[in-house]
Amino acid sequence: MIRLYRFMSAEFGLLSIRDKQVRIGRIEELNDDFEFIGMALKLKSDRMALREMRKHVDGGNGIVCMSETWESPLMWAHYADSHKGIVMGFDVPAQAFEKVEYVSDRPTLASMNLDSFDDITPDDLKRLMRMKAAGWSYEREHRAFLKLQNGVTINGTEHFFIPFSNRLRLREVIVGSRFRKSRQEVLDLVGDPTVDVFMARGDFEEFKVVRQRQESMWR
């Protein structure tokens, strides 16, 4: 098992804890427009074909993204509502998540040892699915790809969730330094004394987020 972290806004983080489930993202919703189509392809027909592949994969598959660490100020700013949100730490099987590969240059057919687009193999596609530009490396991301089943319609849109379980075990709930709910409200929602619940703060010497040891700062 490994420990991975899910950054969320307070609203959706608390709902996730309450309902004991994590939302599965859709591939076409990801915030990086190069996701899955990061190859540098000269032919328009090849670029269109790769986009069609992404749409096909998106049709029946989803993605859960987590980070190796909760200490990044950028992650708190970008994915936890500027320190007003929540980070949930989960113990998950190491083989269930794939580590993202960060690259400085977009791969080409030549750099992937391919003569043409038609030579792309399933393994090549899997590599593209876990590849991102080096500028995203601060995320230290791991991702799981899941089949979409038993969708729930919310406000006219179908959503998919994976429940907490022995393969997705909640172990930590970390609230940001600007989080507005009380400690007791979160403890009551978690309802499990074995889960470590605490507030984070900025480190006094380094650009990182650390545990707030002064419990009186969060009542």
CSV table of C-alpha atoms in Angstrom, one decimal:
chain,number,residue,atom,x,y,z
A,1,MET,CA,0.0,0.0,0.0
A,2,ILE,CA,1.0,3.6,-0.6
A,3,ARG,CA,-0.3,6.9,0.7
A,4,LEU,CA,-1.7,9.3,-1.9
A,5,TYR,CA,-3.5,12.6,-1.4
A,6,ARG,CA,-6.6,14.1,-3.0
A,7,PHE,CA,-7.0,17.9,-3.0
A,8,MET,CA,-10.5,19.3,-3.0
A,9,SER,CA,-12.6,22.4,-2.2
A,10,ALA,CA,-14.2,22.4,1.2
A,11,GLU,CA,-17.7,21.9,-0.3
A,12,PHE,CA,-16.9,18.8,-2.3
A,13,GLY,CA,-14.3,17.4,0.1
A,14,LEU,CA,-16.9,17.4,2.9
A,15,LEU,CA,-19.4,15.8,0.6
A,16,SER,CA,-16.9,13.1,-0.3
A,17,ILE,CA,-16.2,12.4,3.4
A,18,ARG,CA,-19.9,12.3,4.2
A,19,ASP,CA,-20.8,10.0,1.3
A,20,LYS,CA,-17.6,7.9,1.7
A,21,GLN,CA,-16.8,8.1,-2.0
A,22,VAL,CA,-14.5,9.8,-4.5
A,23,ARG,CA,-15.7,11.2,-7.8
A,24,ILE,CA,-14.2,9.7,-10.9
A,25,GLY,CA,-13.1,12.3,-13.3
A,26,ARG,CA,-13.8,12.2,-17.1
A,27,ILE,CA,-10.8,12.3,-19.4
A,28,GLU,CA,-12.3,15.0,-21.6
A,29,GLU,CA,-12.8,17.2,-18.5
A,30,LEU,CA,-9.1,17.3,-17.5
A,31,ASN,CA,-7.6,20.8,-17.2
A,32,ASP,CA,-4.6,20.1,-19.4
A,33,ASP,CA,-5.6,20.3,-23.1
A,34,PHE,CA,-2.6,18.1,-24.0
A,35,GLU,CA,-3.9,15.1,-21.9
A,36,PHE,CA,-3.6,11.9,-23.9
A,37,ILE,CA,-2.8,13.8,-27.1
A,38,GLY,CA,0.6,15.1,-26.2
A,39,MET,CA,2.4,13.7,-29.3
A,40,ALA,CA,3.8,16.2,-31.7
A,41,LEU,CA,2.3,15.0,-35.0
A,42,LYS,CA,2.9,16.7,-38.3
A,43,LEU,CA,-0.1,15.3,-40.2
A,44,LYS,CA,-3.5,16.8,-39.5
A,45,SER,CA,-5.1,13.4,-40.1
A,46,ASP,CA,-2.9,11.8,-37.4
A,47,ARG,CA,-3.8,14.6,-34.9
A,48,MET,CA,-7.5,14.1,-35.6
A,49,ALA,CA,-7.1,10.3,-35.2
A,50,LEU,CA,-5.4,10.7,-31.8
A,51,ARG,CA,-8.2,13.0,-30.7
A,52,GLU,CA,-10.7,10.4,-31.7
A,53,MET,CA,-8.8,7.8,-29.7
A,54,ARG,CA,-9.1,10.0,-26.7
A,55,LYS,CA,-12.8,10.4,-27.2
A,56,HIS,CA,-13.2,6.6,-27.5
A,57,VAL,CA,-11.2,6.0,-24.3
A,58,ASP,CA,-13.3,8.7,-22.5
A,59,GLY,CA,-16.5,6.9,-23.5
A,60,GLY,CA,-16.2,4.1,-21.0
A,61,ASN,CA,-13.3,5.0,-18.7
A,62,GLY,CA,-12.6,7.6,-16.0
A,63,ILE,CA,-9.6,8.7,-14.0
A,64,VAL,CA,-8.8,9.4,-10.4
A,65,CYS,CA,-5.8,11.7,-9.8
A,66,MET,CA,-3.9,12.0,-6.6
A,67,SER,CA,-0.5,13.4,-5.4
A,68,GLU,CA,2.4,11.9,-3.6
A,69,THR,CA,2.4,14.7,-1.1
A,70,TRP,CA,0.2,17.3,0.6
A,71,GLU,CA,3.0,19.8,1.3
A,72,SER,CA,2.9,21.8,-2.0
A,73,PRO,CA,1.6,25.4,-1.7
A,74,LEU,CA,0.8,25.3,-5.4
A,75,MET,CA,-1.4,22.3,-5.0
A,76,TRP,CA,-3.3,23.9,-2.1
A,77,ALA,CA,-3.7,27.1,-4.2
A,78,HIS,CA,-4.8,25.3,-7.4
A,79,TYR,CA,-6.9,22.4,-6.2
A,80,ALA,CA,-7.9,23.1,-2.6
A,81,ASP,CA,-9.4,26.6,-3.1
A,82,SER,CA,-6.4,28.6,-2.0
A,83,HIS,CA,-6.0,26.9,1.4
A,84,LYS,CA,-9.7,27.0,2.1
A,85,GLY,CA,-10.2,23.4,1.1
A,86,ILE,CA,-9.4,19.9,2.2
A,87,VAL,CA,-6.8,17.2,1.4
A,88,MET,CA,-7.7,13.6,2.0
A,89,GLY,CA,-4.9,11.0,2.4
A,90,PHE,CA,-5.7,7.5,1.3
A,91,ASP,CA,-3.9,4.2,1.5
A,92,VAL,CA,-4.2,2.5,-1.9
A,93,PRO,CA,-2.6,-0.5,-3.5
A,94,ALA,CA,0.6,0.6,-5.3
A,95,GLN,CA,-0.3,-1.3,-8.4
A,96,ALA,CA,-3.7,0.4,-8.7
A,97,PHE,CA,-2.1,3.8,-9.6
A,98,GLU,CA,0.4,4.7,-12.2
A,99,LYS,CA,3.0,7.4,-11.7
A,100,VAL,CA,2.8,10.3,-14.2
A,101,GLU,CA,5.8,10.8,-16.4
A,102,TYR,CA,6.8,14.4,-16.8
A,103,VAL,CA,8.6,15.3,-20.1
A,104,SER,CA,10.3,18.5,-21.3
A,105,ASP,CA,9.6,17.9,-25.0
A,106,ARG,CA,6.5,16.5,-26.7
A,107,PRO,CA,7.2,13.0,-27.9
A,108,THR,CA,7.3,12.4,-31.7
A,109,LEU,CA,6.8,9.2,-33.7
A,110,ALA,CA,10.6,9.0,-34.1
A,111,SER,CA,11.3,9.5,-30.3
A,112,MET,CA,8.8,6.6,-29.6
A,113,ASN,CA,10.5,4.5,-32.2
A,114,LEU,CA,7.5,4.4,-34.5
A,115,ASP,CA,7.6,4.7,-38.3
A,116,SER,CA,4.0,5.9,-38.6
A,117,PHE,CA,0.9,6.7,-36.6
A,118,ASP,CA,-0.5,3.3,-37.6
A,119,ASP,CA,2.3,1.6,-35.7
A,120,ILE,CA,1.1,2.9,-32.3
A,121,THR,CA,0.6,0.0,-29.9
A,122,PRO,CA,-1.7,-0.2,-26.8
A,123,ASP,CA,1.5,0.1,-24.7
A,124,ASP,CA,2.3,3.4,-26.5
A,125,LEU,CA,-1.2,4.7,-25.8
A,126,LYS,CA,-0.8,3.8,-22.1
A,127,ARG,CA,2.4,5.7,-21.9
A,128,LEU,CA,0.7,8.8,-23.5
A,129,MET,CA,-2.1,8.5,-21.0
A,130,ARG,CA,0.4,8.9,-18.1
A,131,MET,CA,2.6,11.6,-19.8
A,132,LYS,CA,2.4,15.3,-19.0
A,133,ALA,CA,4.5,18.4,-19.7
A,134,ALA,CA,7.4,19.1,-17.2
A,135,GLY,CA,5.6,22.3,-16.0
A,136,TRP,CA,3.1,20.1,-14.2
A,137,SER,CA,5.7,18.2,-12.2
A,138,TYR,CA,4.9,20.0,-9.0
A,139,GLU,CA,1.7,17.9,-8.9
A,140,ARG,CA,3.7,14.7,-8.4
A,141,GLU,CA,0.7,12.9,-9.7
A,142,HIS,CA,-0.4,9.3,-9.7
A,143,ARG,CA,-3.5,8.3,-11.6
A,144,ALA,CA,-5.8,5.3,-11.7
A,145,PHE,CA,-7.9,4.5,-14.8
A,146,LEU,CA,-11.3,3.0,-14.0
A,147,LYS,CA,-14.2,1.6,-16.0
A,148,LEU,CA,-17.3,3.7,-15.6
A,149,GLN,CA,-20.2,1.9,-14.0
A,150,ASN,CA,-23.5,2.7,-12.2
A,151,GLY,CA,-23.6,6.4,-13.0
A,152,VAL,CA,-25.6,8.9,-10.9
A,153,THR,CA,-27.4,11.8,-12.6
A,154,ILE,CA,-26.9,15.1,-10.8
A,155,ASN,CA,-28.4,18.3,-12.3
A,156,GLY,CA,-28.8,16.6,-15.6
A,157,THR,CA,-25.2,15.3,-15.8
A,158,GLU,CA,-24.1,11.7,-15.2
A,159,HIS,CA,-21.4,11.3,-12.5
A,160,PHE,CA,-19.4,8.3,-11.4
A,161,PHE,CA,-17.9,7.5,-8.0
A,162,ILE,CA,-15.7,5.0,-6.3
A,163,PRO,CA,-16.5,4.1,-2.7
A,164,PHE,CA,-14.1,4.1,0.2
A,165,SER,CA,-12.9,0.6,0.8
A,166,ASN,CA,-9.9,-1.5,1.8
A,167,ARG,CA,-8.4,-0.4,-1.5
A,168,LEU,CA,-9.3,3.2,-0.9
A,169,ARG,CA,-8.9,3.6,2.8
A,170,LEU,CA,-9.2,7.1,4.3
A,171,ARG,CA,-6.3,7.7,6.7
A,172,GLU,CA,-5.9,11.5,6.9
A,173,VAL,CA,-8.1,14.6,6.6
A,174,ILE,CA,-6.0,17.8,6.4
A,175,VAL,CA,-7.8,21.1,6.3
A,176,GLY,CA,-6.3,24.3,4.9
A,177,SER,CA,-5.2,27.3,7.0
A,178,ARG,CA,-8.2,29.3,5.7
A,179,PHE,CA,-10.8,26.4,6.3
A,180,ARG,CA,-14.0,27.8,7.8
A,181,LYS,CA,-15.7,24.8,9.5
A,182,SER,CA,-14.9,23.8,13.1
A,183,ARG,CA,-12.7,20.9,14.1
A,184,GLN,CA,-15.7,19.1,15.7
A,185,GLU,CA,-17.8,19.3,12.6
A,186,VAL,CA,-15.1,17.6,10.6
A,187,LEU,CA,-14.5,14.9,13.3
A,188,ASP,CA,-18.2,14.2,13.4
A,189,LEU,CA,-18.4,13.8,9.6
A,190,VAL,CA,-15.4,11.5,9.5
A,191,GLY,CA,-16.7,9.4,12.3
A,192,ASP,CA,-13.6,7.3,12.6
A,193,PRO,CA,-11.0,7.9,15.4
A,194,THR,CA,-8.3,6.1,13.5
A,195,VAL,CA,-8.3,8.9,10.8
A,196,ASP,CA,-5.8,11.6,11.5
A,197,VAL,CA,-7.6,15.0,11.3
A,198,PHE,CA,-5.6,18.2,11.5
A,199,MET,CA,-5.0,21.7,10.1
A,200,ALA,CA,-2.2,22.7,7.8
A,201,ARG,CA,-0.2,25.9,7.8
A,202,GLY,CA,2.7,27.5,5.9
A,203,ASP,CA,6.2,26.5,7.1
A,204,PHE,CA,8.1,29.2,8.9
A,205,GLU,CA,11.4,28.6,7.0
A,206,GLU,CA,10.6,26.9,3.7
A,207,PHE,CA,8.0,27.3,0.9
A,208,LYS,CA,6.0,24.2,1.9
A,209,VAL,CA,2.8,23.4,3.9
A,210,VAL,CA,3.2,21.6,7.2
A,211,ARG,CA,1.1,20.4,10.1
A,212,GLN,CA,-0.3,23.0,12.5
A,213,ARG,CA,0.9,21.7,15.9
A,214,GLN,CA,-0.9,24.4,17.9
A,215,GLU,CA,-4.4,22.8,18.1
A,216,SER,CA,-5.9,26.0,19.5
A,217,MET,CA,-5.5,27.5,16.0
A,218,TRP,CA,-8.4,25.3,14.8
A,219,ARG,CA,-11.3,24.9,17.2
